[in-house]
Amino acid sequence: MPRIVGIFEDGSAVEGVVEQLQLNGLTQVTVIGPEQAAEEQAQHLSIMHVPDQQAAEYRRRLQDQRWLLFVQVTALELPTAQRALRAGEAIDIDLLPEGVL
């Protein structure tokens, strides 16, 4: 199953999104706070074999964000997860293909 990631500036917003996701039956949720976010991002870039220039741009874009919220979804659950992330004011939302952490 693919995973969707939402990037947030505010940890309190993440709590509300997690609650909303769980109310909609999406329970495979992982939240990564400021301490782990940079390490997690580097692992994803490495696993996805992102070219160095693209990886540098991706890191630059994410360097100010603090919270990552990963949700494992099926194709049918994807729109629900996207709505919850948008409602929680996610700065960015990306779909990670199957096999990516």
JSON list of C-alpha atoms in Angstrom, two decimals:
[
{"chain": "A", "resi": 1, "resn": "MET", "atom": "CA", "xyz": [0.00, 0.00, 0.00]},
{"chain": "A", "resi": 2, "resn": "PRO", "atom": "CA", "xyz": [1.25, 3.48, -0.75]},
{"chain": "A", "resi": 3, "resn": "ARG", "atom": "CA", "xyz": [1.88, 6.06, 1.92]},
{"chain": "A", "resi": 4, "resn": "ILE", "atom": "CA", "xyz": [1.01, 9.72, 1.90]},
{"chain": "A", "resi": 5, "resn": "VAL", "atom": "CA", "xyz": [3.07, 12.26, 3.81]},
{"chain": "A", "resi": 6, "resn": "GLY", "atom": "CA", "xyz": [1.92, 15.63, 5.08]},
{"chain": "A", "resi": 7, "resn": "ILE", "atom": "CA", "xyz": [4.41, 18.26, 6.20]},
{"chain": "A", "resi": 8, "resn": "PHE", "atom": "CA", "xyz": [3.38, 20.62, 9.00]},
{"chain": "A", "resi": 9, "resn": "GLU", "atom": "CA", "xyz": [4.90, 23.60, 10.77]},
{"chain": "A", "resi": 10, "resn": "ASP", "atom": "CA", "xyz": [2.84, 23.17, 13.92]},
{"chain": "A", "resi": 11, "resn": "GLY", "atom": "CA", "xyz": [2.73, 20.06, 16.09]},
{"chain": "A", "resi": 12, "resn": "SER", "atom": "CA", "xyz": [-0.66, 20.96, 17.53]},
{"chain": "A", "resi": 13, "resn": "ALA", "atom": "CA", "xyz": [-2.16, 20.88, 14.03]},
{"chain": "A", "resi": 14, "resn": "VAL", "atom": "CA", "xyz": [-0.77, 17.36, 13.59]},
{"chain": "A", "resi": 15, "resn": "GLU", "atom": "CA", "xyz": [-2.69, 16.12, 16.64]},
{"chain": "A", "resi": 16, "resn": "GLY", "atom": "CA", "xyz": [-6.00, 17.24, 15.13]},
{"chain": "A", "resi": 17, "resn": "VAL", "atom": "CA", "xyz": [-5.20, 15.63, 11.80]},
{"chain": "A", "resi": 18, "resn": "VAL", "atom": "CA", "xyz": [-4.28, 12.31, 13.45]},
{"chain": "A", "resi": 19, "resn": "GLU", "atom": "CA", "xyz": [-7.58, 12.39, 15.34]},
{"chain": "A", "resi": 20, "resn": "GLN", "atom": "CA", "xyz": [-9.50, 13.10, 12.12]},
{"chain": "A", "resi": 21, "resn": "LEU", "atom": "CA", "xyz": [-7.70, 10.31, 10.27]},
{"chain": "A", "resi": 22, "resn": "GLN", "atom": "CA", "xyz": [-8.49, 7.84, 13.04]},
{"chain": "A", "resi": 23, "resn": "LEU", "atom": "CA", "xyz": [-12.16, 8.87, 13.03]},
{"chain": "A", "resi": 24, "resn": "ASN", "atom": "CA", "xyz": [-12.16, 7.97, 9.32]},
{"chain": "A", "resi": 25, "resn": "GLY", "atom": "CA", "xyz": [-10.66, 4.54, 10.00]},
{"chain": "A", "resi": 26, "resn": "LEU", "atom": "CA", "xyz": [-7.10, 5.38, 8.94]},
{"chain": "A", "resi": 27, "resn": "THR", "atom": "CA", "xyz": [-5.07, 3.98, 11.81]},
{"chain": "A", "resi": 28, "resn": "GLN", "atom": "CA", "xyz": [-1.68, 3.29, 10.23]},
{"chain": "A", "resi": 29, "resn": "VAL", "atom": "CA", "xyz": [-0.31, 6.74, 11.01]},
{"chain": "A", "resi": 30, "resn": "THR", "atom": "CA", "xyz": [3.25, 7.69, 11.93]},
{"chain": "A", "resi": 31, "resn": "VAL", "atom": "CA", "xyz": [4.20, 11.13, 13.24]},
{"chain": "A", "resi": 32, "resn": "ILE", "atom": "CA", "xyz": [7.80, 12.29, 13.16]},
{"chain": "A", "resi": 33, "resn": "GLY", "atom": "CA", "xyz": [8.72, 15.37, 15.15]},
{"chain": "A", "resi": 34, "resn": "PRO", "atom": "CA", "xyz": [11.48, 17.93, 14.71]},
{"chain": "A", "resi": 35, "resn": "GLU", "atom": "CA", "xyz": [14.26, 15.73, 16.09]},
{"chain": "A", "resi": 36, "resn": "GLN", "atom": "CA", "xyz": [13.76, 12.93, 13.57]},
{"chain": "A", "resi": 37, "resn": "ALA", "atom": "CA", "xyz": [12.44, 14.82, 10.54]},
{"chain": "A", "resi": 38, "resn": "ALA", "atom": "CA", "xyz": [15.79, 15.65, 8.93]},
{"chain": "A", "resi": 39, "resn": "GLU", "atom": "CA", "xyz": [17.06, 12.07, 9.32]},
{"chain": "A", "resi": 40, "resn": "GLU", "atom": "CA", "xyz": [13.80, 10.65, 7.93]},
{"chain": "A", "resi": 41, "resn": "GLN", "atom": "CA", "xyz": [13.93, 12.97, 4.92]},
{"chain": "A", "resi": 42, "resn": "ALA", "atom": "CA", "xyz": [17.50, 11.94, 4.14]},
{"chain": "A", "resi": 43, "resn": "GLN", "atom": "CA", "xyz": [16.53, 8.24, 4.28]},
{"chain": "A", "resi": 44, "resn": "HIS", "atom": "CA", "xyz": [13.64, 8.79, 1.86]},
{"chain": "A", "resi": 45, "resn": "LEU", "atom": "CA", "xyz": [15.82, 10.67, -0.59]},
{"chain": "A", "resi": 46, "resn": "SER", "atom": "CA", "xyz": [18.41, 7.91, -0.50]},
{"chain": "A", "resi": 47, "resn": "ILE", "atom": "CA", "xyz": [15.88, 5.10, -0.93]},
{"chain": "A", "resi": 48, "resn": "MET", "atom": "CA", "xyz": [14.14, 6.88, -3.80]},
{"chain": "A", "resi": 49, "resn": "HIS", "atom": "CA", "xyz": [17.52, 7.35, -5.54]},
{"chain": "A", "resi": 50, "resn": "VAL", "atom": "CA", "xyz": [16.78, 11.03, -6.01]},
{"chain": "A", "resi": 51, "resn": "PRO", "atom": "CA", "xyz": [19.49, 12.81, -8.05]},
{"chain": "A", "resi": 52, "resn": "ASP", "atom": "CA", "xyz": [21.71, 15.08, -5.92]},
{"chain": "A", "resi": 53, "resn": "GLN", "atom": "CA", "xyz": [20.39, 18.33, -7.42]},
{"chain": "A", "resi": 54, "resn": "GLN", "atom": "CA", "xyz": [16.79, 17.28, -6.88]},
{"chain": "A", "resi": 55, "resn": "ALA", "atom": "CA", "xyz": [17.59, 16.04, -3.36]},
{"chain": "A", "resi": 56, "resn": "ALA", "atom": "CA", "xyz": [19.19, 19.39, -2.50]},
{"chain": "A", "resi": 57, "resn": "GLU", "atom": "CA", "xyz": [16.06, 21.23, -3.71]},
{"chain": "A", "resi": 58, "resn": "TYR", "atom": "CA", "xyz": [13.80, 18.89, -1.75]},
{"chain": "A", "resi": 59, "resn": "ARG", "atom": "CA", "xyz": [15.85, 19.38, 1.44]},
{"chain": "A", "resi": 60, "resn": "ARG", "atom": "CA", "xyz": [15.84, 23.15, 0.93]},
{"chain": "A", "resi": 61, "resn": "ARG", "atom": "CA", "xyz": [12.08, 23.13, 0.53]},
{"chain": "A", "resi": 62, "resn": "LEU", "atom": "CA", "xyz": [11.61, 21.10, 3.71]},
{"chain": "A", "resi": 63, "resn": "GLN", "atom": "CA", "xyz": [14.31, 22.60, 5.94]},
{"chain": "A", "resi": 64, "resn": "ASP", "atom": "CA", "xyz": [11.94, 24.96, 7.76]},
{"chain": "A", "resi": 65, "resn": "GLN", "atom": "CA", "xyz": [9.19, 22.42, 8.33]},
{"chain": "A", "resi": 66, "resn": "ARG", "atom": "CA", "xyz": [9.10, 20.54, 11.56]},
{"chain": "A", "resi": 67, "resn": "TRP", "atom": "CA", "xyz": [6.57, 17.72, 11.53]},
{"chain": "A", "resi": 68, "resn": "LEU", "atom": "CA", "xyz": [6.05, 14.82, 9.13]},
{"chain": "A", "resi": 69, "resn": "LEU", "atom": "CA", "xyz": [2.87, 12.75, 9.23]},
{"chain": "A", "resi": 70, "resn": "PHE", "atom": "CA", "xyz": [2.84, 9.48, 7.27]},
{"chain": "A", "resi": 71, "resn": "VAL", "atom": "CA", "xyz": [-0.40, 7.62, 6.55]},
{"chain": "A", "resi": 72, "resn": "GLN", "atom": "CA", "xyz": [-0.58, 4.21, 4.93]},
{"chain": "A", "resi": 73, "resn": "VAL", "atom": "CA", "xyz": [-3.57, 4.22, 2.57]},
{"chain": "A", "resi": 74, "resn": "THR", "atom": "CA", "xyz": [-5.34, 2.18, -0.05]},
{"chain": "A", "resi": 75, "resn": "ALA", "atom": "CA", "xyz": [-6.42, 3.81, -3.29]},
{"chain": "A", "resi": 76, "resn": "LEU", "atom": "CA", "xyz": [-9.93, 4.23, -1.87]},
{"chain": "A", "resi": 77, "resn": "GLU", "atom": "CA", "xyz": [-8.62, 5.85, 1.32]},
{"chain": "A", "resi": 78, "resn": "LEU", "atom": "CA", "xyz": [-6.31, 8.30, -0.45]},
{"chain": "A", "resi": 79, "resn": "PRO", "atom": "CA", "xyz": [-8.89, 11.11, -0.99]},
{"chain": "A", "resi": 80, "resn": "THR", "atom": "CA", "xyz": [-9.95, 10.92, 2.68]},
{"chain": "A", "resi": 81, "resn": "ALA", "atom": "CA", "xyz": [-6.34, 11.19, 3.84]},
{"chain": "A", "resi": 82, "resn": "GLN", "atom": "CA", "xyz": [-5.64, 14.09, 1.46]},
{"chain": "A", "resi": 83, "resn": "ARG", "atom": "CA", "xyz": [-8.70, 15.99, 2.71]},
{"chain": "A", "resi": 84, "resn": "ALA", "atom": "CA", "xyz": [-7.66, 15.50, 6.35]},
{"chain": "A", "resi": 85, "resn": "LEU", "atom": "CA", "xyz": [-4.12, 16.70, 5.65]},
{"chain": "A", "resi": 86, "resn": "ARG", "atom": "CA", "xyz": [-5.36, 19.77, 3.75]},
{"chain": "A", "resi": 87, "resn": "ALA", "atom": "CA", "xyz": [-7.89, 20.58, 6.49]},
{"chain": "A", "resi": 88, "resn": "GLY", "atom": "CA", "xyz": [-5.02, 20.42, 8.99]},
{"chain": "A", "resi": 89, "resn": "GLU", "atom": "CA", "xyz": [-3.15, 23.00, 6.91]},
{"chain": "A", "resi": 90, "resn": "ALA", "atom": "CA", "xyz": [-0.37, 20.74, 5.70]},
{"chain": "A", "resi": 91, "resn": "ILE", "atom": "CA", "xyz": [2.30, 22.79, 3.95]},
{"chain": "A", "resi": 92, "resn": "ASP", "atom": "CA", "xyz": [2.93, 20.03, 1.44]},
{"chain": "A", "resi": 93, "resn": "ILE", "atom": "CA", "xyz": [1.45, 16.63, 0.66]},
{"chain": "A", "resi": 94, "resn": "ASP", "atom": "CA", "xyz": [3.32, 13.93, -1.25]},
{"chain": "A", "resi": 95, "resn": "LEU", "atom": "CA", "xyz": [2.36, 10.40, -2.22]},
{"chain": "A", "resi": 96, "resn": "LEU", "atom": "CA", "xyz": [5.14, 7.89, -1.63]},
{"chain": "A", "resi": 97, "resn": "PRO", "atom": "CA", "xyz": [5.06, 4.79, -3.81]},
{"chain": "A", "resi": 98, "resn": "GLU", "atom": "CA", "xyz": [4.90, 1.29, -2.35]},
{"chain": "A", "resi": 99, "resn": "GLY", "atom": "CA", "xyz": [8.20, 0.11, -0.96]},
{"chain": "A", "resi": 100, "resn": "VAL", "atom": "CA", "xyz": [9.32, 3.56, 0.20]},
{"chain": "A", "resi": 101, "resn": "LEU", "atom": "CA", "xyz": [9.60, 3.77, 3.99]}
]
